Coordinates of C-alpha atoms in Angstrom, one line a residue:
Chain D
M1 CA 94.9 -65.8 -60.4
I2 CA 94.6 -62.6 -58.6
D3 CA 97.1 -60.1 -59.4
D4 CA 98.5 -58.7 -56.5
T5 CA 101.4 -56.7 -58.0
I6 CA 101.7 -52.7 -56.7
T7 CA 102.6 -49.5 -59.3
F8 CA 103.9 -46.8 -58.0
T9 CA 105.7 -44.5 -59.8
D10 CA 109.3 -42.5 -59.2
T11 CA 107.8 -39.7 -58.3
E12 CA 104.9 -41.9 -55.8
A13 CA 108.5 -44.1 -54.3
L14 CA 109.3 -40.3 -53.3
A15 CA 107.1 -39.2 -51.9
V16 CA 106.3 -42.3 -49.4
Q17 CA 109.8 -42.9 -48.2
G18 CA 110.5 -39.2 -47.5
A19 CA 106.8 -39.1 -46.0
R20 CA 107.7 -42.6 -43.4
L21 CA 111.0 -40.2 -42.1
M22 CA 108.1 -37.2 -40.8
E23 CA 108.4 -36.6 -37.5
S24 CA 105.0 -35.5 -35.1
G25 CA 106.4 -32.0 -33.4
R26 CA 108.6 -30.8 -36.1
S27 CA 108.9 -28.1 -38.5
Y28 CA 109.6 -28.2 -42.1
F29 CA 110.1 -25.2 -44.1
I30 CA 109.3 -26.6 -48.2
A31 CA 108.7 -24.6 -51.6
A32 CA 105.3 -25.7 -53.3
G33 CA 104.9 -28.1 -54.9
G34 CA 106.6 -31.3 -56.1
P35 CA 108.3 -34.8 -54.5
P36 CA 109.2 -32.7 -50.7
A37 CA 105.8 -31.3 -50.3
L38 CA 104.3 -34.8 -51.9
A39 CA 106.5 -36.1 -48.9
V40 CA 106.0 -33.7 -46.2
I41 CA 101.7 -33.9 -46.3
L42 CA 101.6 -37.3 -46.7
G43 CA 104.2 -37.8 -43.7
K44 CA 101.1 -35.4 -41.5
R45 CA 98.5 -37.2 -43.0
L46 CA 99.4 -40.3 -42.5
Y47 CA 102.3 -40.9 -39.7
A48 CA 103.2 -37.4 -37.8
P49 CA 99.8 -35.2 -37.7
D50 CA 101.5 -33.2 -35.5
L51 CA 104.5 -32.0 -37.5
I52 CA 104.2 -28.0 -38.9
Y53 CA 104.9 -27.3 -42.6
S54 CA 105.8 -23.7 -44.1
Y55 CA 105.9 -22.7 -47.0
G56 CA 109.1 -20.2 -48.8
D57 CA 106.2 -17.7 -50.2
G58 CA 104.9 -16.5 -46.4
A59 CA 102.4 -18.7 -45.4
I60 CA 102.8 -20.4 -42.1
D61 CA 101.9 -23.6 -40.8
P62 CA 98.2 -24.2 -43.2
Q63 CA 96.6 -27.5 -42.5
P64 CA 95.8 -29.6 -45.9
D65 CA 92.0 -30.8 -46.7
Y66 CA 92.3 -34.1 -47.6
P67 CA 91.6 -33.9 -51.0
P68 CA 92.3 -30.9 -51.4
R69 CA 89.6 -27.8 -52.4
R70 CA 90.1 -25.7 -55.6
T71 CA 90.9 -22.8 -54.0
T72 CA 92.0 -20.1 -54.6
T73 CA 93.4 -18.3 -51.5
P74 CA 96.0 -21.2 -51.2
Y75 CA 97.5 -22.2 -47.7
T76 CA 93.9 -23.1 -46.3
R77 CA 93.5 -22.2 -42.3
S78 CA 96.8 -21.3 -42.5
A79 CA 97.8 -20.3 -38.6
A80 CA 99.5 -17.1 -40.2
F81 CA 100.4 -14.6 -43.9
G82 CA 103.7 -12.9 -43.5
S83 CA 105.3 -11.3 -45.8
M84 CA 108.1 -14.5 -47.6
N85 CA 110.7 -12.7 -45.1
N86 CA 109.2 -14.1 -42.3
P87 CA 109.8 -17.6 -42.3
R88 CA 113.5 -16.7 -42.8
F89 CA 113.7 -14.8 -40.1
Q90 CA 111.6 -17.6 -38.4
A91 CA 114.5 -20.3 -40.3
T92 CA 117.1 -18.0 -38.8
A93 CA 116.4 -17.4 -35.5
G94 CA 116.1 -21.5 -35.4
Y95 CA 112.2 -22.3 -35.5
M96 CA 112.7 -24.4 -38.8
D97 CA 113.5 -28.2 -38.3
Y98 CA 113.3 -29.4 -41.3
A99 CA 114.2 -28.3 -45.2
A100 CA 112.9 -30.2 -47.6
L101 CA 113.8 -29.9 -51.0
E102 CA 114.8 -30.8 -54.2
A103 CA 118.0 -31.2 -56.2
I104 CA 119.3 -31.7 -60.0
Q105 CA 122.6 -33.0 -58.5
V106 CA 123.8 -33.8 -55.2
D107 CA 127.6 -34.6 -54.2
Q108 CA 129.3 -36.7 -51.6
F109 CA 128.9 -33.6 -49.1
G110 CA 125.5 -33.0 -49.4
N111 CA 125.8 -29.6 -51.2
F112 CA 123.7 -29.7 -54.1
N113 CA 122.6 -28.2 -57.5
T114 CA 119.0 -26.7 -59.0
S115 CA 121.1 -23.7 -60.8
M116 CA 122.8 -24.9 -64.2
I117 CA 124.7 -27.5 -65.7
G118 CA 127.7 -27.2 -67.7
T119 CA 131.7 -25.2 -67.1
D120 CA 130.4 -22.1 -68.0
Y121 CA 128.6 -19.4 -65.7
E122 CA 127.8 -17.5 -68.0
R123 CA 126.9 -20.5 -70.9
P124 CA 125.5 -22.8 -69.6
R125 CA 124.6 -26.1 -71.1
R126 CA 121.3 -26.0 -69.7
R127 CA 120.3 -23.9 -67.4
F128 CA 117.9 -24.2 -64.2
G129 CA 115.6 -22.2 -62.1
G130 CA 118.3 -21.2 -59.3
A131 CA 117.6 -21.1 -56.1
G132 CA 114.6 -20.2 -54.9
G133 CA 114.3 -20.5 -50.9
A134 CA 115.9 -23.1 -50.7
N135 CA 119.9 -21.6 -50.4
E136 CA 118.2 -20.3 -47.2
M137 CA 116.0 -23.0 -46.1
A138 CA 118.9 -25.7 -45.8
S139 CA 121.8 -23.1 -44.3
C140 CA 119.7 -21.8 -41.6
C141 CA 117.1 -25.1 -40.6
W142 CA 118.8 -27.5 -38.0
R143 CA 118.2 -30.3 -41.4
T144 CA 118.0 -30.5 -44.5
I145 CA 116.9 -33.4 -46.3
L146 CA 116.9 -33.8 -49.6
V147 CA 114.8 -35.7 -52.6
L148 CA 115.7 -36.4 -55.5
R149 CA 115.4 -40.0 -58.2
L150 CA 118.7 -42.1 -58.4
E151 CA 119.5 -42.0 -62.4
E152 CA 122.9 -41.8 -62.9
R153 CA 124.9 -38.4 -63.8
R154 CA 122.5 -37.3 -60.1
L155 CA 125.1 -38.0 -57.1
V156 CA 128.3 -36.8 -58.6
P157 CA 131.8 -36.2 -56.8
Q158 CA 131.2 -32.9 -56.9
V159 CA 128.5 -30.7 -57.9
D160 CA 128.3 -28.7 -61.4
F161 CA 127.1 -25.4 -58.6
I162 CA 126.1 -26.0 -55.4
T163 CA 123.1 -23.4 -55.2
S164 CA 122.5 -24.7 -51.8
P165 CA 125.2 -26.1 -49.3
G166 CA 125.3 -29.3 -47.9
F167 CA 128.9 -29.4 -45.5
L168 CA 130.6 -28.1 -48.1
D169 CA 134.3 -29.4 -48.0
G170 CA 133.0 -31.6 -46.3
S171 CA 136.6 -29.9 -43.5
P172 CA 135.2 -29.6 -39.9
R173 CA 133.3 -26.3 -39.3
A174 CA 133.0 -25.3 -43.3
R175 CA 129.4 -24.1 -43.1
E176 CA 130.6 -21.7 -39.8
R177 CA 133.4 -20.3 -41.9
A178 CA 131.3 -20.0 -44.1
G179 CA 129.0 -17.4 -42.5
L180 CA 125.9 -20.2 -42.1
P181 CA 124.8 -21.1 -38.4
A182 CA 126.2 -23.7 -36.1
D183 CA 125.4 -27.1 -35.9
T184 CA 123.6 -27.2 -39.0
G185 CA 123.6 -29.1 -42.2
P186 CA 122.9 -32.2 -44.3
Y187 CA 120.3 -35.2 -43.2
R188 CA 118.6 -37.8 -45.7
V189 CA 119.1 -38.0 -49.4
I190 CA 116.1 -39.6 -49.2
T191 CA 115.5 -41.5 -53.6
D192 CA 113.1 -43.6 -55.1
Q193 CA 115.6 -46.9 -55.0
A194 CA 118.0 -46.1 -51.2
I195 CA 118.3 -43.5 -48.6
F196 CA 121.5 -42.1 -47.7
G197 CA 122.8 -40.2 -44.5
F198 CA 126.3 -38.5 -43.7
E199 CA 128.5 -39.4 -41.3
E200 CA 129.5 -37.9 -38.5
K201 CA 132.8 -37.1 -38.4
S202 CA 133.1 -37.2 -42.0
H203 CA 131.1 -35.3 -43.3
R204 CA 131.0 -38.3 -46.3
M205 CA 127.5 -39.0 -47.5
E206 CA 126.8 -42.5 -46.2
L207 CA 124.2 -45.5 -47.8
L208 CA 121.5 -45.8 -44.7
A209 CA 119.2 -48.2 -46.7
V210 CA 118.6 -49.9 -50.6
G211 CA 115.0 -51.1 -51.5
S212 CA 113.4 -54.5 -50.8
W213 CA 113.3 -54.6 -54.9
T214 CA 117.1 -53.9 -56.0
S215 CA 120.3 -54.1 -53.8
A216 CA 123.1 -52.1 -52.2
E217 CA 125.7 -52.8 -55.5
A218 CA 122.9 -51.9 -58.2
V219 CA 122.5 -48.6 -56.3
I220 CA 125.8 -47.4 -56.0
G221 CA 126.1 -48.6 -59.9
K222 CA 123.9 -45.6 -60.5
M223 CA 126.4 -43.1 -58.4
E224 CA 129.2 -41.1 -59.8
F225 CA 131.5 -42.2 -56.5
E226 CA 132.0 -44.5 -53.9
P227 CA 129.5 -43.6 -51.1
L228 CA 130.3 -45.2 -47.2
V229 CA 127.9 -48.0 -46.0
A230 CA 126.4 -48.5 -42.9
K231 CA 127.3 -51.3 -41.4
D232 CA 123.7 -52.1 -40.2
L233 CA 121.9 -51.7 -43.8
K234 CA 118.1 -50.9 -43.6
V235 CA 115.8 -52.6 -45.8
L236 CA 112.9 -50.0 -47.6
E237 CA 109.9 -51.4 -47.7
Q238 CA 108.0 -50.6 -51.4
P239 CA 105.1 -48.2 -51.0
T240 CA 101.8 -50.0 -49.5
L241 CA 98.5 -50.0 -51.1
V242 CA 98.0 -47.2 -47.8
E243 CA 100.2 -44.7 -48.5
L244 CA 99.7 -45.5 -52.1
W245 CA 96.0 -44.9 -51.9
S246 CA 96.7 -41.9 -49.5
L247 CA 98.8 -39.8 -51.8
R248 CA 96.8 -40.8 -55.0
T249 CA 93.3 -39.6 -53.6
E250 CA 93.7 -37.3 -50.8
I251 CA 96.8 -35.7 -52.0
D252 CA 98.0 -35.3 -54.6
P253 CA 94.4 -36.7 -56.5
G254 CA 95.1 -36.6 -60.3
G255 CA 98.1 -36.7 -59.9
R256 CA 98.3 -32.3 -60.4
A257 CA 101.7 -31.4 -58.2
L258 CA 103.8 -32.5 -61.0
A259 CA 100.9 -32.5 -64.1
G260 CA 102.1 -29.2 -65.0
F261 CA 99.9 -26.2 -65.5
S262 CA 96.1 -27.3 -66.1
Q263 CA 92.5 -25.6 -64.7
D264 CA 93.6 -26.8 -61.1
F265 CA 97.4 -25.0 -60.9
Q266 CA 96.0 -23.8 -57.8
V267 CA 95.3 -26.3 -54.7
A268 CA 94.2 -26.0 -51.3
R269 CA 97.6 -27.1 -50.0
G270 CA 99.5 -24.5 -51.7
G271 CA 100.0 -21.8 -54.0
W272 CA 101.2 -21.9 -58.0
I273 CA 101.9 -25.7 -59.0
S274 CA 104.9 -24.4 -61.4
P275 CA 105.4 -25.3 -65.0
D276 CA 107.0 -28.3 -65.4
T277 CA 110.6 -27.1 -64.7
S278 CA 110.6 -28.7 -60.9
A279 CA 114.2 -29.0 -60.1
T280 CA 114.3 -32.7 -60.5
G281 CA 113.1 -32.3 -64.8
S282 CA 115.7 -33.5 -66.8
L283 CA 118.8 -32.7 -67.4
A284 CA 118.6 -33.4 -71.3
L285 CA 117.8 -30.6 -73.0
Chain C
M1 CA 124.6 2.3 -67.9
S2 CA 127.9 0.9 -66.8
N3 CA 128.6 3.4 -64.5
R4 CA 125.7 2.5 -62.1
K5 CA 126.7 -1.4 -61.5
Q6 CA 129.6 -2.5 -59.8
S7 CA 131.7 -5.6 -60.0
A8 CA 132.2 -6.3 -56.4
S9 CA 135.6 -7.6 -56.7
S10 CA 137.2 -4.3 -58.9
K11 CA 134.8 -1.2 -58.1
A12 CA 133.4 -1.2 -54.9
P13 CA 134.5 1.1 -52.9
S14 CA 136.8 -1.2 -50.5
A15 CA 134.5 -1.3 -47.6
K16 CA 137.8 -3.3 -45.9
A17 CA 138.6 0.5 -46.3
R18 CA 135.4 1.7 -45.1
G19 CA 135.8 -0.7 -41.9
R20 CA 139.0 0.3 -41.1
S21 CA 138.4 4.1 -40.8
R22 CA 134.6 3.7 -38.9
S23 CA 136.8 1.5 -36.2
A24 CA 139.7 4.4 -36.0
E25 CA 137.0 6.6 -34.5
R26 CA 136.4 4.1 -32.0
T27 CA 137.6 5.0 -28.5
D28 CA 137.9 0.8 -27.2
G29 CA 139.8 0.4 -30.1
A30 CA 139.0 -3.2 -29.6
K31 CA 140.8 -5.3 -32.1
R32 CA 137.8 -7.7 -33.2
D33 CA 135.9 -4.2 -34.0
S34 CA 137.2 -4.2 -37.1
M35 CA 135.5 -5.5 -40.3
Q36 CA 137.6 -7.1 -42.8
V37 CA 136.0 -8.8 -45.2
I38 CA 137.1 -12.0 -46.1
A39 CA 135.3 -12.7 -49.6
S40 CA 133.6 -11.2 -52.2
G41 CA 131.4 -12.5 -54.4
Q42 CA 131.6 -11.1 -58.5
G43 CA 128.1 -10.8 -59.5
E44 CA 127.1 -7.4 -60.9
F45 CA 125.0 -5.4 -58.6
L46 CA 124.2 -1.6 -58.0
A47 CA 125.8 -0.1 -55.8
P48 CA 123.5 0.8 -52.5
D49 CA 123.2 4.4 -52.8
P50 CA 121.6 4.9 -49.7
D51 CA 121.5 8.9 -49.0
G52 CA 121.2 9.1 -52.8
F53 CA 118.0 6.9 -52.5
R54 CA 117.0 9.4 -49.7
R55 CA 117.6 12.3 -51.5
F56 CA 115.6 11.2 -54.5
I57 CA 112.3 10.2 -51.5
R58 CA 112.9 14.2 -50.8
D59 CA 113.0 15.7 -54.0
N60 CA 110.1 13.6 -55.9
K61 CA 107.9 11.4 -53.7
V62 CA 104.4 13.6 -52.9
R63 CA 104.1 13.3 -49.0
N64 CA 99.9 14.4 -48.7
E65 CA 97.4 12.1 -50.0
V66 CA 96.6 13.4 -53.9
D67 CA 94.8 11.4 -56.4
K68 CA 97.0 9.0 -58.5
R69 CA 94.9 7.1 -60.3
M70 CA 95.7 6.8 -63.9
S71 CA 95.8 4.4 -67.0
A72 CA 98.6 1.3 -67.1
Q73 CA 99.9 3.5 -70.0
E74 CA 100.2 6.4 -68.6
A75 CA 101.5 4.8 -65.3
V76 CA 104.9 2.6 -67.6
Q77 CA 105.5 6.1 -70.0
R78 CA 105.5 7.9 -66.9
F79 CA 108.1 5.9 -64.5
V80 CA 109.5 3.1 -66.6
Q81 CA 112.7 3.8 -68.6
D82 CA 114.5 1.9 -70.7
G83 CA 118.1 0.8 -69.1
N84 CA 115.6 0.6 -65.6
Y85 CA 116.4 -2.3 -62.5
I86 CA 112.5 -3.5 -61.8
T87 CA 110.3 -5.4 -59.5
L88 CA 107.8 -7.9 -59.5
D89 CA 106.0 -9.2 -56.2
G90 CA 104.4 -12.1 -57.3
N91 CA 104.5 -13.8 -60.5
M92 CA 102.7 -14.5 -63.5
G93 CA 100.5 -17.7 -62.0
Y94 CA 100.1 -16.1 -58.8
R95 CA 99.4 -12.0 -58.1
G96 CA 101.6 -11.0 -60.1
P97 CA 101.5 -7.6 -61.8
N98 CA 100.5 -8.7 -64.6
L99 CA 98.7 -6.4 -66.9
L100 CA 101.2 -3.7 -65.9
L101 CA 104.0 -6.1 -67.0
R102 CA 101.9 -6.6 -70.5
E103 CA 102.0 -3.0 -70.8
V104 CA 105.8 -2.7 -70.5
I105 CA 105.7 -5.4 -73.4
R106 CA 103.4 -3.2 -75.7
Q107 CA 105.7 0.5 -75.1
R108 CA 108.8 -1.6 -76.1
K109 CA 111.1 -1.3 -73.0
R110 CA 114.3 -2.2 -73.5
D111 CA 117.3 -2.9 -71.5
L112 CA 115.9 -3.8 -68.1
W113 CA 117.6 -5.8 -64.9
V114 CA 114.6 -7.2 -63.1
A115 CA 114.3 -8.9 -59.2
A116 CA 112.9 -12.5 -60.4
G117 CA 112.2 -13.7 -56.8
P118 CA 110.2 -16.2 -57.1
G119 CA 109.4 -15.0 -60.8
T120 CA 108.3 -17.7 -63.0
N121 CA 106.6 -17.8 -67.1
E122 CA 106.6 -14.3 -66.9
I123 CA 110.6 -13.8 -66.9
P124 CA 110.6 -16.0 -69.7
L125 CA 108.2 -14.0 -72.1
L126 CA 109.7 -10.5 -70.7
V127 CA 112.8 -11.9 -72.8
A128 CA 111.0 -12.9 -75.3
A129 CA 109.9 -9.6 -75.9
G130 CA 112.9 -8.5 -75.8
C131 CA 112.7 -6.2 -72.8
V132 CA 114.9 -7.8 -70.5
S133 CA 118.6 -7.7 -71.0
R134 CA 119.7 -9.5 -66.7
V135 CA 118.2 -11.4 -64.1
D136 CA 118.3 -11.5 -60.6
V137 CA 117.7 -15.6 -60.0
G138 CA 116.0 -16.2 -57.0
W139 CA 113.9 -18.7 -59.4
M140 CA 112.7 -18.7 -62.6
D141 CA 111.1 -20.7 -65.1
P142 CA 113.9 -21.8 -67.6
S143 CA 112.1 -21.8 -70.5
P144 CA 114.2 -22.7 -73.8
V145 CA 114.1 -18.6 -74.2
I146 CA 116.5 -18.7 -71.3
Q147 CA 118.7 -21.6 -72.9
Y148 CA 119.1 -19.8 -76.1
A149 CA 119.1 -15.9 -74.7
M150 CA 121.7 -17.1 -72.3
R151 CA 123.5 -18.5 -75.1
E152 CA 123.8 -16.3 -77.1
G153 CA 124.9 -13.8 -74.5
R154 CA 121.7 -11.7 -75.0
L155 CA 120.8 -12.2 -71.2
K156 CA 122.7 -11.6 -68.0
V157 CA 121.5 -13.4 -64.8
V158 CA 123.0 -13.1 -61.1
E159 CA 122.6 -15.3 -59.2
W160 CA 122.0 -14.9 -55.8
S161 CA 118.4 -16.4 -53.9
N162 CA 114.5 -15.4 -53.1
G163 CA 115.4 -14.3 -49.9
G164 CA 118.7 -13.2 -51.2
L165 CA 116.9 -10.7 -53.3
S166 CA 113.9 -10.1 -50.5
Y167 CA 116.3 -9.2 -48.0
R168 CA 117.9 -6.6 -50.9
H169 CA 114.5 -5.1 -50.9
L170 CA 114.1 -5.5 -47.2
A171 CA 117.7 -3.1 -46.8
G172 CA 117.0 -0.6 -49.5
A173 CA 113.4 -0.1 -47.7
M174 CA 115.4 -0.3 -44.3
G175 CA 117.2 2.9 -45.8
V176 CA 120.5 1.3 -44.8
P177 CA 123.2 -0.1 -47.2
F178 CA 123.6 -3.8 -46.3
L179 CA 121.7 -6.5 -43.8
P180 CA 123.6 -9.4 -42.8
V181 CA 122.1 -13.0 -43.6
R182 CA 122.8 -16.9 -42.4
F183 CA 122.5 -18.0 -45.8
L184 CA 123.9 -17.8 -49.5
G185 CA 127.5 -18.3 -47.6
G186 CA 129.9 -20.8 -49.2
S187 CA 127.6 -21.8 -52.2
G188 CA 128.0 -20.4 -55.7
A189 CA 125.3 -18.0 -54.7
F190 CA 127.9 -16.3 -53.0
E191 CA 129.8 -16.3 -55.3
H192 CA 128.3 -15.6 -57.9
S193 CA 126.2 -13.3 -56.5
G194 CA 127.2 -9.5 -55.0
A195 CA 127.3 -11.2 -51.3
K196 CA 130.5 -10.4 -48.9
L197 CA 131.5 -12.6 -46.3
I198 CA 133.3 -10.8 -42.6
K199 CA 133.6 -11.4 -39.6
D200 CA 131.3 -9.9 -37.6
P201 CA 132.2 -7.6 -34.8
F202 CA 129.9 -8.4 -32.4
T203 CA 130.5 -12.4 -32.8
G204 CA 133.9 -12.8 -33.6
E205 CA 132.0 -15.0 -36.4
N206 CA 132.3 -15.4 -40.0
L207 CA 129.2 -13.8 -40.9
V208 CA 127.0 -12.9 -44.9
L209 CA 126.3 -9.4 -46.3
V210 CA 123.8 -8.7 -49.2
P211 CA 124.5 -5.2 -50.0
A212 CA 120.7 -3.0 -50.9
I213 CA 118.5 -2.8 -53.1
N214 CA 116.9 0.4 -54.7
P215 CA 114.8 -0.8 -57.3
D216 CA 114.3 2.3 -60.0
V217 CA 110.3 0.9 -59.9
A218 CA 108.7 -2.0 -57.9
L219 CA 105.2 -2.9 -60.0
I220 CA 102.6 -4.3 -57.6
H221 CA 98.9 -5.7 -58.4
V222 CA 97.4 -5.0 -55.2
H223 CA 93.8 -6.3 -53.6
Q224 CA 92.5 -2.9 -52.9
S225 CA 93.5 1.1 -53.5
D226 CA 92.0 3.9 -52.4
R227 CA 92.9 6.7 -54.9
F228 CA 95.3 7.9 -53.3
G229 CA 97.9 4.6 -53.2
N230 CA 96.7 3.0 -49.2
C231 CA 96.2 -0.1 -50.5
R232 CA 95.9 -3.5 -48.9
V233 CA 97.4 -7.1 -50.3
F234 CA 95.9 -10.2 -49.3
G235 CA 96.3 -14.0 -48.9
P236 CA 100.0 -15.4 -48.2
G237 CA 103.0 -14.3 -49.6
F238 CA 105.9 -12.0 -51.3
A239 CA 107.2 -9.2 -50.2
P240 CA 104.8 -6.2 -51.1
A241 CA 105.9 -4.0 -48.1
E242 CA 109.9 -4.6 -48.9
K243 CA 109.7 -4.5 -52.7
A244 CA 107.0 -0.8 -52.4
G245 CA 109.1 0.5 -49.9
S246 CA 113.1 0.1 -51.5
A247 CA 111.4 1.5 -54.8
K248 CA 112.3 4.9 -55.7
R249 CA 109.4 4.5 -57.7
V250 CA 105.9 2.5 -57.5
I251 CA 103.2 1.8 -59.6
I252 CA 100.4 0.2 -57.7
S253 CA 97.8 -2.1 -60.2
T254 CA 94.8 -2.9 -58.0
E255 CA 91.1 -5.5 -58.5
E256 CA 89.7 -2.5 -56.5
I257 CA 89.4 1.1 -55.5
I258 CA 88.0 1.9 -52.0
E259 CA 87.1 5.2 -50.4
P260 CA 89.9 6.7 -48.2
A261 CA 87.1 6.8 -44.8
E262 CA 87.7 2.1 -45.8
I263 CA 91.1 2.4 -45.9
R264 CA 90.6 5.5 -42.4
R265 CA 88.6 3.1 -40.8
L266 CA 90.9 -0.4 -40.6
P267 CA 94.2 0.8 -40.6
G268 CA 96.2 -2.2 -39.4
L269 CA 95.2 -3.9 -43.0
T270 CA 96.9 -1.6 -45.3
T271 CA 100.4 -3.2 -46.5
I272 CA 101.3 -0.2 -48.4
P273 CA 100.3 3.5 -47.4
H274 CA 100.2 6.2 -49.7
Y275 CA 103.3 8.5 -50.4
I276 CA 105.6 5.3 -50.8
V277 CA 103.3 4.9 -54.2
D278 CA 103.1 6.9 -57.6
A279 CA 100.5 5.8 -59.2
V280 CA 97.3 3.4 -58.6
V281 CA 95.6 2.0 -62.2
H282 CA 92.6 0.4 -61.5
A283 CA 92.5 -3.6 -63.1
P284 CA 90.1 -5.7 -62.2
F285 CA 92.3 -8.9 -63.6
G286 CA 94.7 -7.5 -63.2
A287 CA 96.4 -11.1 -62.6
Y288 CA 95.3 -12.8 -65.6
P289 CA 96.3 -15.4 -66.5
G290 CA 97.0 -15.2 -63.2
G291 CA 95.7 -16.0 -60.2
M292 CA 94.4 -13.8 -57.6
P293 CA 93.7 -14.7 -53.5
G294 CA 89.8 -15.4 -52.6
M295 CA 88.9 -13.7 -55.9
Y296 CA 89.4 -15.7 -59.3
H297 CA 91.7 -18.8 -60.2
G298 CA 94.3 -18.5 -62.5
D299 CA 92.8 -19.5 -66.7
G300 CA 95.0 -23.0 -67.0
E301 CA 94.1 -22.4 -71.0
H302 CA 96.3 -19.7 -71.5
M303 CA 99.1 -20.3 -69.1
G304 CA 99.0 -23.7 -71.1
D305 CA 99.6 -21.9 -73.6
L306 CA 102.5 -19.6 -72.7
A307 CA 104.1 -22.6 -71.7
A308 CA 103.3 -23.8 -74.7
A309 CA 104.8 -21.1 -77.4
Q310 CA 107.9 -21.4 -74.4
R311 CA 108.7 -23.9 -74.9
S312 CA 108.4 -23.9 -77.9
R313 CA 111.3 -24.7 -81.6
R314 CA 112.0 -21.1 -82.1
D315 CA 111.2 -21.4 -86.0
S316 CA 108.0 -22.6 -84.7
G317 CA 107.0 -19.1 -84.4
L318 CA 104.5 -19.7 -81.9
L319 CA 106.2 -16.6 -78.7
E320 CA 106.0 -14.4 -81.5
K321 CA 101.8 -15.5 -82.5
F322 CA 101.6 -15.2 -78.3
L323 CA 102.8 -11.7 -78.2
E324 CA 100.9 -10.9 -81.2
K325 CA 98.0 -12.1 -79.7
W326 CA 98.3 -11.1 -76.5
I327 CA 100.3 -8.6 -76.3
Y328 CA 100.8 -5.7 -79.6
S329 CA 97.7 -6.4 -81.1
V330 CA 95.4 -4.8 -78.1
A331 CA 95.7 -1.5 -77.5
S332 CA 95.2 -2.5 -73.6
D333 CA 93.9 -5.1 -71.3
E334 CA 90.1 -4.7 -70.9
E335 CA 90.8 -4.2 -75.1
M336 CA 92.6 -7.9 -74.7
L337 CA 90.0 -9.3 -72.6
E338 CA 87.5 -7.6 -74.8
K339 CA 88.6 -9.7 -77.1
H340 CA 90.3 -13.0 -76.6
V341 CA 88.8 -13.8 -73.6
E342 CA 84.7 -15.1 -73.8
R343 CA 83.0 -14.1 -70.4
E344 CA 82.3 -17.3 -70.3
T345 CA 86.3 -17.9 -69.0
L346 CA 86.3 -14.9 -66.5
S347 CA 82.8 -16.2 -63.8
E348 CA 83.9 -18.9 -64.0
M349 CA 88.0 -17.7 -62.8
R350 CA 85.8 -16.0 -59.8
T351 CA 85.8 -18.3 -56.7
S352 CA 84.3 -15.8 -54.3
N353 CA 85.1 -11.9 -53.3
I354 CA 87.6 -9.6 -50.7
S355 CA 84.8 -9.7 -47.8
E356 CA 84.2 -13.3 -48.5
A357 CA 87.3 -14.5 -48.3
F358 CA 89.2 -12.0 -45.9
G359 CA 85.7 -10.2 -43.7
V360 CA 86.3 -7.6 -44.9

């Protein structure tokens, strides 16, 4: 008998679910490496060839190689190289449609944390890297897509630290009152098992789709708050062989995006791939 | 040191008061012209002093082209003092001023305040070596070194973001005291930074301001420089022009020294003009162990050792060994490369050259 079981990792599931949401003709503002970058590049490869993306450190609209070439001039065939201020100017001016970002914790209004766990800012229980470019991306892009693994202590009523803004307290115009551009905010939260949106009026997180291999109850059971649940709850199909093949051979051969430093930590698709301290790293110390 | 810092809430000259006196001078008198401060972050920052910065520039920066070549040792000795605010362009992985940072560590500079946006492993390395007591993030590699130092109160972190820091440098380079940004607002990164929320006198909407930063020293690694400091950075990223322009002292390390005539032939390629630069250090492989766009890859083995040392238990002694081997036990990077890096490793790291990669 032929075993037709498909196996995939959490990270692969994140990248695939994200990739399926990508839209052609849109611009994505991303950080180097990690599941959001994988999702955007896989989405460009398979579903939305005309999407463009730019990196927080100043590379505008690169055209990746499949598979990535080993190179010291990352971001191959970019349209422009600029100061890291340039893509921020453009995000502020409205050119960047989507931010695609990692988070350690997300709250019910889409505020997210990549700074610290604990209650004392000066002496955190666990310090993380900080905002990187996430704060300005989540503030100035029209829509924010967050990517994180669904596990306990990730989706919480209140984050320990709002590194980057969602809908803040959820009240109308809360973002504008805080000085952020109008009509912006979180759009989707992608996990390996479910996808969430935000209800228009209350700005509260809403369960939109659940993996075919799990259930809404199981998903909500891993959350620290009750989300709204969409009336027409969609089903997420598991990653297909084509998606996994593309991810493993064309986008991220060898899993380097999350593998930590290696000889190949600079790969064609972008910049340095930082050591294993990505935002979604372990919550344990 | 406390007189040069301010906590936004207490010692800051009241922006509210300044706004009032300024609007009193206006003739239109419209109410929405007053620039009211709605909220202030509580983080520590250097008080913007654009006139002080101008005077420093007037009195200390050489206008005409003079030969500024010197050793890393001399440059760091002359221009980096204990207690300085230093800013880095690039990081340990990518076009960072890594040779210059090793010299800072070797000279055991103390109590530095460093801008990490975006930083990586060099921040915990500087902390482990006892050089840095404050970090503005940005981003940094939060290895156990950072965790211990924060818990023991040896390291203070001030929360910004990469963009918050790069706009602050931009403001500093523009010679203005602050810039408006349309981010940071509403976040913990606002509360724990030195940003302010005001009512914008033009639109009537709320707006975030970030204070300018004028670092004491900028450390920047570039591809090419002439002996006067006219220099070129190729490839994407970071903010070399903003960081150099905002700093009182600028140390450039450069892969190649080129002729002034070459600079004058293609002035559009000059990233930083000579009068901003104080020291030019010739530094082939100056970004080692990181990579240099168009020139060489990082040394993965070295990076792996560093990452392992930074993640090791404190009593393992791995970090001390790392610092001893790569920095303290050698007099310079030249000696380090000679003693500890195989020639084969360096030639394997090489990928292309500047003219091949960037067409100049």
